[in-house]
mmCIF file of C-alpha atoms and ligand atoms in Angstrom:
data_model
loop_
_atom_site.group_PDB
_atom_site.id
_atom_site.type_symbol
_atom_site.label_atom_id
_atom_site.label_comp_id
_atom_site.label_asym_id
_atom_site.label_seq_id
_atom_site.Cartn_x
_atom_site.Cartn_y
_atom_site.Cartn_z
ATOM 1 C CA MET K 1 0.000 0.000 0.000
ATOM 2 C CA THR K 2 1.370 3.385 -0.877
ATOM 3 C CA ALA K 3 0.813 5.727 2.042
ATOM 4 C CA GLN K 4 -1.565 8.502 1.172
ATOM 5 C CA ILE K 5 -1.822 11.387 3.572
ATOM 6 C CA THR K 6 -5.513 11.065 4.163
ATOM 7 C CA ARG K 7 -7.488 13.513 6.296
ATOM 8 C CA GLU K 8 -7.527 10.984 9.107
ATOM 9 C CA LYS K 9 -3.758 10.630 9.034
ATOM 10 C CA VAL K 10 -3.236 14.369 8.955
ATOM 11 C CA LYS K 11 -5.308 14.654 12.108
ATOM 12 C CA ASN K 12 -3.490 11.776 13.726
ATOM 13 C CA LEU K 13 0.179 12.013 12.921
ATOM 14 C CA GLY K 14 1.059 10.254 16.104
ATOM 15 C CA ASP K 15 0.412 12.241 19.238
ATOM 16 C CA ARG K 16 -2.855 10.529 20.093
ATOM 17 C CA LYS K 17 -1.376 7.082 19.550
ATOM 18 C CA THR K 18 0.779 7.376 22.666
ATOM 19 C CA GLU K 19 -1.541 9.169 25.029
ATOM 20 C CA GLY K 20 -2.734 6.668 27.586
ATOM 21 C CA ARG K 21 -0.363 3.884 26.510
ATOM 22 C CA LYS K 22 0.011 1.860 29.682
ATOM 23 C CA PRO K 23 3.474 0.609 30.582
ATOM 24 C CA VAL K 24 3.799 -3.180 30.316
ATOM 25 C CA GLY K 25 2.585 -4.802 33.557
ATOM 26 C CA GLY K 26 1.377 -1.447 34.918
ATOM 27 C CA LYS K 27 4.887 -0.610 36.161
ATOM 28 C CA PRO K 28 6.935 2.213 34.642
ATOM 29 C CA GLU K 29 9.757 1.165 32.351
ATOM 30 C CA LEU K 30 13.001 2.093 34.120
ATOM 31 C CA ARG K 31 14.768 3.003 30.891
ATOM 32 C CA GLY K 32 12.436 5.925 30.240
ATOM 33 C CA LEU K 33 12.662 7.468 33.720
ATOM 34 C CA THR K 34 14.540 10.597 34.706
ATOM 35 C CA LEU K 35 16.836 10.749 37.722
ATOM 36 C CA PRO K 36 14.226 12.668 39.782
ATOM 37 C CA GLU K 37 11.655 9.983 38.941
ATOM 38 C CA ILE K 38 14.074 7.220 39.955
ATOM 39 C CA SER K 39 14.766 9.216 43.135
ATOM 40 C CA GLY K 40 11.019 9.173 43.824
ATOM 41 C CA ILE K 41 10.996 5.362 43.657
ATOM 42 C CA VAL K 42 14.094 5.200 45.871
ATOM 43 C CA ALA K 43 12.399 7.457 48.444
ATOM 44 C CA GLU K 44 9.270 5.273 48.398
ATOM 45 C CA MET K 45 11.505 2.303 49.223
ATOM 46 C CA ASN K 46 13.065 4.279 52.131
ATOM 47 C CA GLU K 47 16.506 3.881 50.617
ATOM 48 C CA PRO K 48 19.276 6.508 50.752
ATOM 49 C CA ALA K 49 19.145 9.084 47.957
ATOM 50 C CA TYR K 50 22.459 8.024 46.351
ATOM 51 C CA ARG K 51 20.828 4.759 45.261
ATOM 52 C CA ALA K 52 19.020 6.665 42.501
ATOM 53 C CA GLY K 53 22.330 7.579 40.832
ATOM 54 C CA GLN K 54 23.506 3.974 41.099
ATOM 55 C CA ILE K 55 20.320 2.685 39.491
ATOM 56 C CA ALA K 56 20.438 5.311 36.699
ATOM 57 C CA SER K 57 24.033 4.356 36.021
ATOM 58 C CA TRP K 58 23.149 0.648 35.730
ATOM 59 C CA VAL K 59 20.263 1.407 33.444
ATOM 60 C CA TYR K 60 21.822 3.957 31.098
ATOM 61 C CA LYS K 61 25.621 3.786 31.243
ATOM 62 C CA LYS K 62 26.139 0.114 32.089
ATOM 63 C CA ALA K 63 23.222 -1.178 29.989
ATOM 64 C CA ALA K 64 22.139 -3.691 32.638
ATOM 65 C CA GLY K 65 19.875 -6.290 31.057
ATOM 66 C CA SER K 66 18.274 -7.359 34.340
ATOM 67 C CA PHE K 67 17.949 -6.268 37.963
ATOM 68 C CA ASP K 68 20.300 -9.079 38.995
ATOM 69 C CA GLU K 69 23.150 -7.397 37.146
ATOM 70 C CA MET K 70 22.935 -4.441 39.548
ATOM 71 C CA THR K 71 25.483 -5.975 41.871
ATOM 72 C CA ASN K 72 26.047 -2.974 44.148
ATOM 73 C CA LEU K 73 22.395 -3.164 45.227
ATOM 74 C CA SER K 74 21.409 -5.757 47.812
ATOM 75 C CA LYS K 75 19.338 -8.719 46.677
ATOM 76 C CA SER K 76 16.327 -7.501 48.664
ATOM 77 C CA LEU K 77 16.587 -4.019 47.164
ATOM 78 C CA ARG K 78 16.753 -5.478 43.655
ATOM 79 C CA THR K 79 13.635 -7.527 44.366
ATOM 80 C CA GLU K 80 11.809 -4.501 45.723
ATOM 81 C CA LEU K 81 12.860 -2.387 42.755
ATOM 82 C CA ALA K 82 11.620 -5.083 40.375
ATOM 83 C CA GLY K 83 8.253 -4.800 42.104
ATOM 84 C CA ARG K 84 8.042 -1.099 41.298
ATOM 85 C CA ALA K 85 9.587 -0.785 37.849
ATOM 86 C CA SER K 86 10.250 -3.003 34.871
ATOM 87 C CA LEU K 87 13.322 -3.506 32.758
ATOM 88 C CA ASN K 88 12.546 -4.791 29.288
ATOM 89 C CA PRO K 89 15.453 -4.149 26.936
ATOM 90 C CA LEU K 90 14.890 -4.190 23.183
ATOM 91 C CA THR K 91 15.732 -7.495 21.555
ATOM 92 C CA LEU K 92 18.375 -7.349 18.855
ATOM 93 C CA ILE K 93 17.203 -9.561 16.010
ATOM 94 C CA ARG K 94 19.489 -8.616 13.141
ATOM 95 C CA ARG K 95 22.738 -6.799 12.675
ATOM 96 C CA SER K 96 24.169 -6.044 9.267
ATOM 97 C CA LYS K 97 27.498 -4.415 8.635
ATOM 98 C CA SER K 98 28.140 -2.551 5.423
ATOM 99 C CA ARG K 99 30.853 -3.922 3.162
ATOM 100 C CA HIS K 100 31.695 -0.442 1.931
ATOM 101 C CA GLY K 101 32.014 1.630 5.027
ATOM 102 C CA PRO K 102 31.779 1.944 8.764
ATOM 103 C CA THR K 103 27.997 1.553 8.890
ATOM 104 C CA THR K 104 26.130 -1.056 10.925
ATOM 105 C CA LYS K 105 22.405 -1.431 10.946
ATOM 106 C CA TYR K 106 20.529 -2.940 13.901
ATOM 107 C CA LEU K 107 16.993 -4.270 13.766
ATOM 108 C CA PHE K 108 15.321 -4.404 17.178
ATOM 109 C CA GLU K 109 12.135 -6.110 18.258
ATOM 110 C CA LEU K 110 9.885 -4.284 20.715
ATOM 111 C CA GLN K 111 7.790 -5.940 23.439
ATOM 112 C CA ASP K 112 4.746 -6.212 21.169
ATOM 113 C CA GLY K 113 6.723 -7.763 18.317
ATOM 114 C CA GLN K 114 7.025 -4.557 16.279
ATOM 115 C CA LYS K 115 10.391 -3.922 14.681
ATOM 116 C CA VAL K 116 12.425 -0.752 14.456
ATOM 117 C CA GLU K 117 15.809 0.054 13.093
ATOM 118 C CA THR K 118 18.824 1.946 14.309
ATOM 119 C CA VAL K 119 21.935 2.765 12.274
ATOM 120 C CA LEU K 120 25.461 3.264 13.596
ATOM 121 C CA ILE K 121 27.762 5.340 11.426
ATOM 122 C CA GLY K 122 31.341 5.202 12.662
ATOM 123 C CA GLY K 123 33.834 7.927 11.942
ATOM 124 C CA SER K 124 37.289 8.909 13.055
ATOM 125 C CA ARG K 125 35.987 11.364 15.641
ATOM 126 C CA ARG K 126 32.299 10.618 15.761
ATOM 127 C CA ASN K 127 30.295 7.508 16.438
ATOM 128 C CA THR K 128 26.879 8.613 15.210
ATOM 129 C CA LEU K 129 23.686 6.739 15.962
ATOM 130 C CA CYS K 130 20.576 7.313 13.869
ATOM 131 C CA ILE K 131 17.536 6.462 16.013
ATOM 132 C CA SER K 132 13.849 5.845 15.289
ATOM 133 C CA THR K 133 10.918 7.437 17.121
ATOM 134 C CA GLN K 134 7.884 5.734 15.568
ATOM 135 C CA VAL K 135 7.030 2.354 14.094
ATOM 136 C CA GLY K 136 6.288 3.450 10.530
ATOM 137 C CA CYS K 137 5.356 7.050 9.774
ATOM 138 C CA ALA K 138 2.127 8.830 8.900
ATOM 139 C CA ILE K 139 3.692 11.577 6.801
ATOM 140 C CA GLY K 140 4.141 9.305 3.796
ATOM 141 C CA CYS K 141 6.911 11.088 1.886
ATOM 142 C CA ARG K 142 6.794 9.485 -1.523
ATOM 143 C CA PHE K 143 10.443 8.434 -1.651
ATOM 144 C CA CYS K 144 10.750 7.080 1.906
ATOM 145 C CA ALA K 145 10.502 3.459 3.012
ATOM 146 C CA SER K 146 9.284 4.388 6.527
ATOM 147 C CA GLY K 147 6.055 5.902 5.330
ATOM 148 C CA LEU K 148 5.111 3.063 2.994
ATOM 149 C CA GLU K 149 2.868 1.285 5.442
ATOM 150 C CA GLY K 150 1.687 4.335 7.344
ATOM 151 C CA LEU K 151 2.034 4.764 11.089
ATOM 152 C CA VAL K 152 1.786 1.628 13.207
ATOM 153 C CA ARG K 153 2.422 3.259 16.577
ATOM 154 C CA ASN K 154 4.549 5.712 18.472
ATOM 155 C CA MET K 155 7.568 4.458 20.325
ATOM 156 C CA THR K 156 7.741 5.102 24.065
ATOM 157 C CA SER K 157 10.573 7.185 25.478
ATOM 158 C CA ALA K 158 12.059 3.991 26.962
ATOM 159 C CA GLU K 159 12.120 2.345 23.525
ATOM 160 C CA ILE K 160 13.681 5.424 21.945
ATOM 161 C CA VAL K 161 16.413 5.714 24.604
ATOM 162 C CA ASP K 162 17.088 1.981 24.654
ATOM 163 C CA GLN K 163 18.319 2.053 21.062
ATOM 164 C CA VAL K 164 21.297 4.081 22.294
ATOM 165 C CA VAL K 165 21.796 1.895 25.370
ATOM 166 C CA GLN K 166 21.710 -1.356 23.374
ATOM 167 C CA VAL K 167 23.955 -0.195 20.540
ATOM 168 C CA ASN K 168 26.442 1.210 23.085
ATOM 169 C CA LYS K 169 26.464 -2.223 24.674
ATOM 170 C CA GLN K 170 27.163 -3.830 21.286
ATOM 171 C CA VAL K 171 29.942 -1.328 20.620
ATOM 172 C CA MET K 172 31.532 -2.116 23.993
ATOM 173 C CA LEU K 173 31.190 -5.871 23.438
ATOM 174 C CA SER K 174 32.872 -5.544 20.050
ATOM 175 C CA GLY K 175 35.940 -4.122 21.787
ATOM 176 C CA ASP K 176 35.523 -0.608 20.357
ATOM 177 C CA ALA K 177 36.320 1.661 23.280
ATOM 178 C CA ARG K 178 34.500 4.671 21.826
ATOM 179 C CA PRO K 179 30.883 4.911 22.892
ATOM 180 C CA ILE K 180 28.271 6.696 20.781
ATOM 181 C CA ASN K 181 28.923 10.433 20.940
ATOM 182 C CA ASN K 182 26.559 11.841 18.319
ATOM 183 C CA ILE K 183 22.824 11.254 17.852
ATOM 184 C CA VAL K 184 20.651 11.997 14.844
ATOM 185 C CA VAL K 185 16.919 11.489 15.264
ATOM 186 C CA MET K 186 16.575 10.589 11.606
ATOM 187 C CA GLY K 187 15.502 6.967 11.685
ATOM 188 C CA MET K 188 11.956 5.788 11.223
ATOM 189 C CA GLY K 189 9.198 8.201 12.093
ATOM 190 C CA GLU K 190 8.502 11.876 12.559
ATOM 191 C CA PRO K 191 9.867 12.813 16.005
ATOM 192 C CA LEU K 192 7.748 15.945 16.351
ATOM 193 C CA ALA K 193 4.587 13.885 15.772
ATOM 194 C CA ASN K 194 5.605 11.866 18.855
ATOM 195 C CA TYR K 195 6.591 15.042 20.606
ATOM 196 C CA ARG K 196 6.643 14.371 24.332
ATOM 197 C CA PRO K 197 8.197 10.870 24.288
ATOM 198 C CA ALA K 198 10.803 11.983 21.731
ATOM 199 C CA LEU K 199 11.743 15.073 23.766
ATOM 200 C CA ARG K 200 11.861 13.114 27.015
ATOM 201 C CA ALA K 201 14.115 10.566 25.288
ATOM 202 C CA VAL K 202 16.601 13.145 23.975
ATOM 203 C CA ARG K 203 16.698 14.819 27.384
ATOM 204 C CA ILE K 204 17.626 11.464 28.960
ATOM 205 C CA ILE K 205 20.204 10.856 26.232
ATOM 206 C CA ASN K 206 21.640 14.303 26.994
ATOM 207 C CA ALA K 207 21.591 14.175 30.821
ATOM 208 C CA ASP K 208 24.798 13.533 32.786
ATOM 209 C CA TRP K 209 23.031 10.801 34.730
ATOM 210 C CA GLY K 210 21.687 9.370 31.440
ATOM 211 C CA LEU K 211 23.839 8.804 28.354
ATOM 212 C CA GLY K 212 25.728 12.091 28.778
ATOM 213 C CA ILE K 213 25.756 13.089 25.096
ATOM 214 C CA GLY K 214 26.077 16.868 24.639
ATOM 215 C CA ALA K 215 22.986 18.733 23.396
ATOM 216 C CA ARG K 216 24.926 20.094 20.422
ATOM 217 C CA LYS K 217 25.636 16.503 19.446
ATOM 218 C CA ILE K 218 21.948 15.627 19.228
ATOM 219 C CA THR K 219 19.996 16.527 16.091
ATOM 220 C CA LEU K 220 16.233 16.293 15.729
ATOM 221 C CA SER K 221 14.949 16.117 12.168
ATOM 222 C CA THR K 222 11.441 17.073 11.091
ATOM 223 C CA SER K 223 9.509 16.993 7.854
ATOM 224 C CA GLY K 224 8.100 20.383 8.850
ATOM 225 C CA LEU K 225 5.350 20.164 11.483
ATOM 226 C CA VAL K 226 4.952 23.922 11.825
ATOM 227 C CA PRO K 227 3.093 24.134 15.192
ATOM 228 C CA LYS K 228 5.619 21.768 16.754
ATOM 229 C CA ILE K 229 8.519 23.899 15.519
ATOM 230 C CA TYR K 230 6.985 26.842 17.435
ATOM 231 C CA GLN K 231 6.530 24.588 20.458
ATOM 232 C CA LEU K 232 10.140 23.421 20.222
ATOM 233 C CA ALA K 233 11.341 27.027 20.139
ATOM 234 C CA GLU K 234 9.828 27.468 23.620
ATOM 235 C CA GLU K 235 11.639 24.505 25.164
ATOM 236 C CA LYS K 236 14.882 26.402 25.801
ATOM 237 C CA ILE K 237 17.023 23.493 24.746
ATOM 238 C CA GLN K 238 20.274 23.448 22.846
ATOM 239 C CA PHE K 239 19.591 20.495 20.550
ATOM 240 C CA GLU K 240 20.232 20.908 16.832
ATOM 241 C CA LEU K 241 17.275 21.070 14.454
ATOM 242 C CA SER K 242 17.167 19.796 10.871
ATOM 243 C CA VAL K 243 14.251 20.468 8.571
ATOM 244 C CA SER K 244 13.644 18.156 5.606
ATOM 245 C CA LEU K 245 13.025 20.644 2.834
ATOM 246 C CA HIS K 246 13.591 18.572 -0.350
ATOM 247 C CA ALA K 247 12.049 21.212 -2.637
ATOM 248 C CA ALA K 248 11.888 24.994 -2.798
ATOM 249 C CA ASP K 249 8.510 25.425 -4.475
ATOM 250 C CA ASP K 250 5.175 24.268 -3.105
ATOM 251 C CA ARG K 251 4.167 22.232 -6.135
ATOM 252 C CA THR K 252 7.264 20.040 -6.076
ATOM 253 C CA ARG K 253 7.369 19.819 -2.288
ATOM 254 C CA THR K 254 3.715 18.811 -1.976
ATOM 255 C CA SER K 255 4.282 16.099 -4.581
ATOM 256 C CA ILE K 256 7.006 14.425 -2.496
ATOM 257 C CA VAL K 257 6.404 15.617 1.105
ATOM 258 C CA PRO K 258 2.598 15.593 1.478
ATOM 259 C CA ILE K 259 2.609 17.487 4.803
ATOM 260 C CA ASN K 260 3.490 20.518 2.674
ATOM 261 C CA ARG K 261 -0.154 20.733 1.670
ATOM 262 C CA ARG K 262 -1.009 21.457 5.274
ATOM 263 C CA TYR K 263 2.070 23.534 6.108
ATOM 264 C CA PRO K 264 3.293 25.113 2.879
ATOM 265 C CA LEU K 265 6.726 26.643 2.447
ATOM 266 C CA LYS K 266 5.733 30.146 3.460
ATOM 267 C CA GLN K 267 4.461 28.933 6.834
ATOM 268 C CA LEU K 268 7.373 26.546 7.241
ATOM 269 C CA MET K 269 9.987 29.209 6.567
ATOM 270 C CA LYS K 270 8.252 31.605 8.930
ATOM 271 C CA ALA K 271 8.350 28.978 11.677
ATOM 272 C CA CYS K 272 12.028 28.247 10.962
ATOM 273 C CA ARG K 273 12.902 31.939 11.151
ATOM 274 C CA HIS K 274 11.018 32.221 14.408
ATOM 275 C CA TYR K 275 12.933 29.211 15.747
ATOM 276 C CA THR K 276 16.295 30.672 14.739
ATOM 277 C CA GLY K 277 15.396 34.034 16.282
ATOM 278 C CA ALA K 278 14.074 32.552 19.521
ATOM 279 C CA THR K 279 16.869 30.038 20.099
ATOM 280 C CA ASP K 280 19.810 31.579 18.265
ATOM 281 C CA ARG K 281 20.374 28.136 16.775
ATOM 282 C CA ILE K 282 21.068 27.681 13.089
ATOM 283 C CA ILE K 283 18.748 25.256 11.289
ATOM 284 C CA THR K 284 20.116 22.720 8.802
ATOM 285 C CA PHE K 285 17.869 22.114 5.806
ATOM 286 C CA GLU K 286 18.024 18.603 4.404
ATOM 287 C CA TYR K 287 17.600 18.124 0.673
ATOM 288 C CA VAL K 288 17.422 14.593 -0.745
ATOM 289 C CA LEU K 289 18.400 14.718 -4.397
ATOM 290 C CA LEU K 290 15.874 12.915 -6.594
ATOM 291 C CA LYS K 291 16.745 12.626 -10.253
ATOM 292 C CA GLY K 292 14.453 14.663 -12.486
ATOM 293 C CA VAL K 293 12.252 15.679 -9.545
ATOM 294 C CA ASN K 294 14.144 18.281 -7.531
ATOM 295 C CA ASP K 295 17.627 18.424 -9.097
ATOM 296 C CA ARG K 296 16.883 20.737 -12.042
ATOM 297 C CA PHE K 297 18.546 24.093 -12.576
ATOM 298 C CA GLN K 298 15.244 25.755 -11.749
ATOM 299 C CA ASP K 299 15.222 23.931 -8.399
ATOM 300 C CA ALA K 300 18.667 25.280 -7.570
ATOM 301 C CA GLU K 301 17.493 28.787 -8.456
ATOM 302 C CA ASN K 302 14.390 28.430 -6.286
ATOM 303 C CA LEU K 303 16.481 27.146 -3.417
ATOM 304 C CA VAL K 304 18.859 30.092 -3.598
ATOM 305 C CA LYS K 305 15.919 32.477 -3.666
ATOM 306 C CA LEU K 306 14.281 30.754 -0.689
ATOM 307 C CA LEU K 307 17.325 30.503 1.574
ATOM 308 C CA LYS K 308 19.836 33.149 0.622
ATOM 309 C CA LYS K 309 18.743 35.652 3.262
ATOM 310 C CA ASP K 310 18.644 33.094 6.053
ATOM 311 C CA LYS K 311 21.276 32.088 8.566
ATOM 312 C CA CYS K 312 21.139 28.379 7.819
ATOM 313 C CA LYS K 313 23.005 25.358 6.526
ATOM 314 C CA LEU K 314 21.994 23.135 3.646
ATOM 315 C CA ASN K 315 22.780 19.431 3.489
ATOM 316 C CA LEU K 316 22.460 17.682 0.115
ATOM 317 C CA ILE K 317 21.750 13.975 0.472
ATOM 318 C CA PRO K 318 22.124 11.470 -2.368
ATOM 319 C CA TYR K 319 18.942 9.388 -2.514
ATOM 320 C CA ASN K 320 19.243 5.831 -1.269
ATOM 321 C CA PRO K 321 16.971 3.885 -3.641
ATOM 322 C CA VAL K 322 14.055 1.996 -2.087
ATOM 323 C CA GLN K 323 12.927 -1.205 -3.751
ATOM 324 C CA GLY K 324 9.596 -0.699 -5.490
ATOM 325 C CA LEU K 325 9.753 3.108 -5.551
ATOM 326 C CA PRO K 326 10.362 4.967 -8.813
ATOM 327 C CA TYR K 327 13.010 7.413 -7.537
ATOM 328 C CA GLU K 328 16.692 7.494 -8.385
ATOM 329 C CA THR K 329 19.633 9.535 -7.260
ATOM 330 C CA PRO K 330 21.209 11.830 -9.866
ATOM 331 C CA ASP K 331 24.732 10.855 -10.978
ATOM 332 C CA GLU K 332 27.722 12.491 -9.379
ATOM 333 C CA HIS K 333 28.228 14.929 -12.243
ATOM 334 C CA ARG K 334 24.714 16.257 -11.872
ATOM 335 C CA ARG K 335 24.961 16.404 -8.106
ATOM 336 C CA THR K 336 28.142 18.459 -8.386
ATOM 337 C CA ALA K 337 26.544 20.807 -10.940
ATOM 338 C CA PHE K 338 23.567 21.299 -8.619
ATOM 339 C CA ALA K 339 25.838 22.015 -5.657
ATOM 340 C CA ASP K 340 27.942 24.439 -7.736
ATOM 341 C CA ALA K 341 24.827 26.387 -8.751
ATOM 342 C CA LEU K 342 23.847 26.683 -5.086
ATOM 343 C CA ARG K 343 27.320 27.807 -4.032
ATOM 344 C CA ALA K 344 27.379 30.345 -6.857
ATOM 345 C CA GLY K 345 24.118 31.687 -5.430
ATOM 346 C CA GLY K 346 25.816 32.149 -2.059
ATOM 347 C CA LEU K 347 24.466 29.155 -0.104
ATOM 348 C CA GLN K 348 26.604 27.283 2.411
ATOM 349 C CA LEU K 349 26.256 23.571 1.936
ATOM 350 C CA THR K 350 27.574 20.137 2.640
ATOM 351 C CA ILE K 351 27.075 16.991 0.595
ATOM 352 C CA ARG K 352 26.475 13.841 2.568
ATOM 353 C CA ARG K 353 28.373 10.815 1.374
ATOM 354 C CA GLU K 354 26.476 7.683 0.451
ATOM 355 C CA ARG K 355 26.930 5.164 3.164
ATOM 356 C CA GLY K 356 25.862 1.593 3.522
ATOM 357 C CA ARG K 357 23.703 1.325 0.421
ATOM 358 C CA ASP K 358 24.286 -2.435 0.507
ATOM 359 C CA ILE K 359 22.588 -2.728 3.905
ATOM 360 C CA ASP K 360 19.576 -0.566 3.074
ATOM 361 C CA ALA K 361 20.886 2.141 5.359
ATOM 362 C CA ALA K 362 18.172 4.718 4.927
ATOM 363 C CA CYS K 363 15.259 5.194 7.209
ATOM 364 C CA GLY K 364 12.676 2.442 7.166
ATOM 365 C CA GLN K 365 14.457 0.267 4.655
ATOM 366 C CA LEU K 366 15.684 -2.555 6.857
ATOM 367 C CA ARG K 367 12.299 -2.949 8.531
ATOM 368 C CA LEU K 368 10.635 -2.967 5.124
ATOM 369 C CA ALA K 369 13.055 -5.611 3.847
ATOM 370 C CA GLU K 370 12.402 -7.687 6.971
ATOM 371 C CA SER K 371 8.620 -7.471 6.643
ATOM 372 C CA ARG K 372 8.868 -8.414 2.946
ATOM 373 C CA ARG K 373 11.080 -11.355 3.930
ATOM 374 C CA SER K 374 8.599 -12.613 6.531
ATOM 375 C CA GLY K 375 5.458 -11.614 4.682
HETATM 376 N N1 SAH I 401 10.745 12.164 9.738
HETATM 377 C C1 SAH I 401 11.861 13.012 9.909
HETATM 378 C C2 SAH I 401 13.090 12.264 10.396
HETATM 379 C C3 SAH I 401 13.333 10.922 9.799
HETATM 380 S S1 SAH I 401 13.743 10.909 8.078
HETATM 381 C C4 SAH I 401 12.158 13.775 8.628
HETATM 382 O O1 SAH I 401 11.562 13.482 7.610
HETATM 383 O O2 SAH I 401 12.970 14.687 8.707
HETATM 384 C C5 SAH I 401 15.391 11.549 8.084
HETATM 385 C C6 SAH I 401 15.868 12.060 6.741
HETATM 386 O O3 SAH I 401 16.081 10.955 5.825
HETATM 387 C C7 SAH I 401 14.879 12.980 6.066
HETATM 388 O O4 SAH I 401 15.512 14.129 5.570
HETATM 389 C C8 SAH I 401 14.348 12.099 4.953
HETATM 390 O O5 SAH I 401 13.776 12.831 3.926
HETATM 391 C C9 SAH I 401 15.558 11.305 4.570
HETATM 392 N N2 SAH I 401 15.281 10.096 3.773
HETATM 393 C C10 SAH I 401 14.195 9.308 3.813
HETATM 394 N N3 SAH I 401 14.309 8.281 2.936
HETATM 395 C C11 SAH I 401 15.499 8.443 2.324
HETATM 396 C C12 SAH I 401 16.194 7.704 1.313
HETATM 397 N N4 SAH I 401 15.671 6.608 0.778
HETATM 398 N N5 SAH I 401 17.396 8.159 0.909
HETATM 399 C C13 SAH I 401 17.948 9.274 1.483
HETATM 400 N N6 SAH I 401 17.353 9.983 2.453
HETATM 401 C C14 SAH I 401 16.138 9.581 2.871
HETATM 402 FE FE1 SF4 I 402 8.244 10.063 7.691
HETATM 403 FE FE2 SF4 I 402 10.567 11.388 7.542
HETATM 404 FE FE3 SF4 I 402 10.100 9.230 5.996
HETATM 405 FE FE4 SF4 I 402 8.793 11.503 5.523
HETATM 406 S S1 SF4 I 402 10.999 11.162 5.364
HETATM 407 S S2 SF4 I 402 7.880 9.433 5.573
HETATM 408 S S3 SF4 I 402 8.504 12.257 7.583
HETATM 409 S S4 SF4 I 402 10.259 9.255 8.209
#
C-alpha cells in the first residue's frame, strides 16, 4: 500500500497514539525514567538518595539487562525495585554491517513484536547513531521506506532511549572503546509527531546521569510540522534542528512531502525563522536529491531564492533507492553541478556521502526488507 496522507492521518500524525499507553505490567519502564523519577521510587523504598544515581548508572551507562546485574544493590533491594519498575530491553534480532564503510544497521524487536531500526555510522571522531521514534510514519513522503505502510504506533521514550543503550552495549562488546557520541533522530518516524516521548528521550540521552551526550551533538529532524517547531522554540534546549526541505517550491514539495499541503513553504519558513530568532540556533535544511524531480537548474534557483537571506546550513543527500519506488539519485556529475549552482548563489552547503547502500541504510528500509522477507 502506498501511504496517502488522508485527512484521518493528517489529524493523527502520532500524538494521540501514545496518550494513555500503559506501561507493560502497569509498572513504569526504568529506561524511560529521569533521575528525579528514579529518586522518587528510591524514596518510596526508604533507601538513601544516592541509590538513585547507582540505578540510573546501571540502566543507562552500564546497559544492565536485568535487575540481577545491579550488583552494588542488595538482593532484597533489587527484588523490591523489580516490584516497582520493569526492565525490558529491546531485543536485537538482526545486525548487518556494510561492506563499503563503517555503517552497521541494527533491527530491534519491541515488546509487542514490532520492529524498528537503528543505524550506527562510525567515523574517526564521531560515532553517530541514527535512532527511530515511531514504528512506521504517517507523513508518507513518496520516496521514503518508513512511510510506505503508514504509522503503526509511536515508540515510548524507553524504547527510543534503549536504542542508544543497546547499541552502546554492542559497541563495547565488540571491543571498540568509543561509545556513541553523536545522535541523529533521523531513523523511522517523525519525532515531532511523537513530541513528548521523543523530547523526554533526547533529554535522557543528553543528561549527565543518562547517556551524557552533549545537546549540540543531538539533532532532531522534522519533515516540517509547523506548530511543533513553534513549540520546540519554547523549550529552551540546545539540541540541533534539521528540517527536511527537499524542494523549494510548493508544487514540487507537496508532490514528495505531502505534509506541505497542510504547512506550505511560506508557513514553514516563517516557523524556521522564528525558531532561529528565539533560540539563536542555526537550522540545517536537508535536501534529498531525486533525479528529475528536484535536481533541475530551476530547483537550484528556487532554493537560492528561498534561503539566501537566512542564517542556515543546507545538506544535500544522495537518494538511497528503495525497492519498489520509482526514484533514483542523480549521478555524481549532476549532483556536483547542482551544488555548484547553489554555491554560486551564495548558499553554504555540505554533501552527505552515500553510506551503507548495501545494507539498506536509509530510514525504514531494513524494517521494510524484513517485513517483505517474513510476509
Ligand atoms: N521524519 C523526519 C526524520 C526521519 S527521516 C524527517 O523526515 O525529517 C530523516 C531524513 O532521511 C529525512 O531528511 C528524509 O527525507 C531522509 N530520507 C528518507 N528516505 C530516504 C532515502 N531513501 N534516501 C535518502 N534519504 C532519505
Ligand atoms: Fe516520515 Fe521522515 Fe520518511 Fe517523511 S521522510 S515518511 S517524515 S520518516
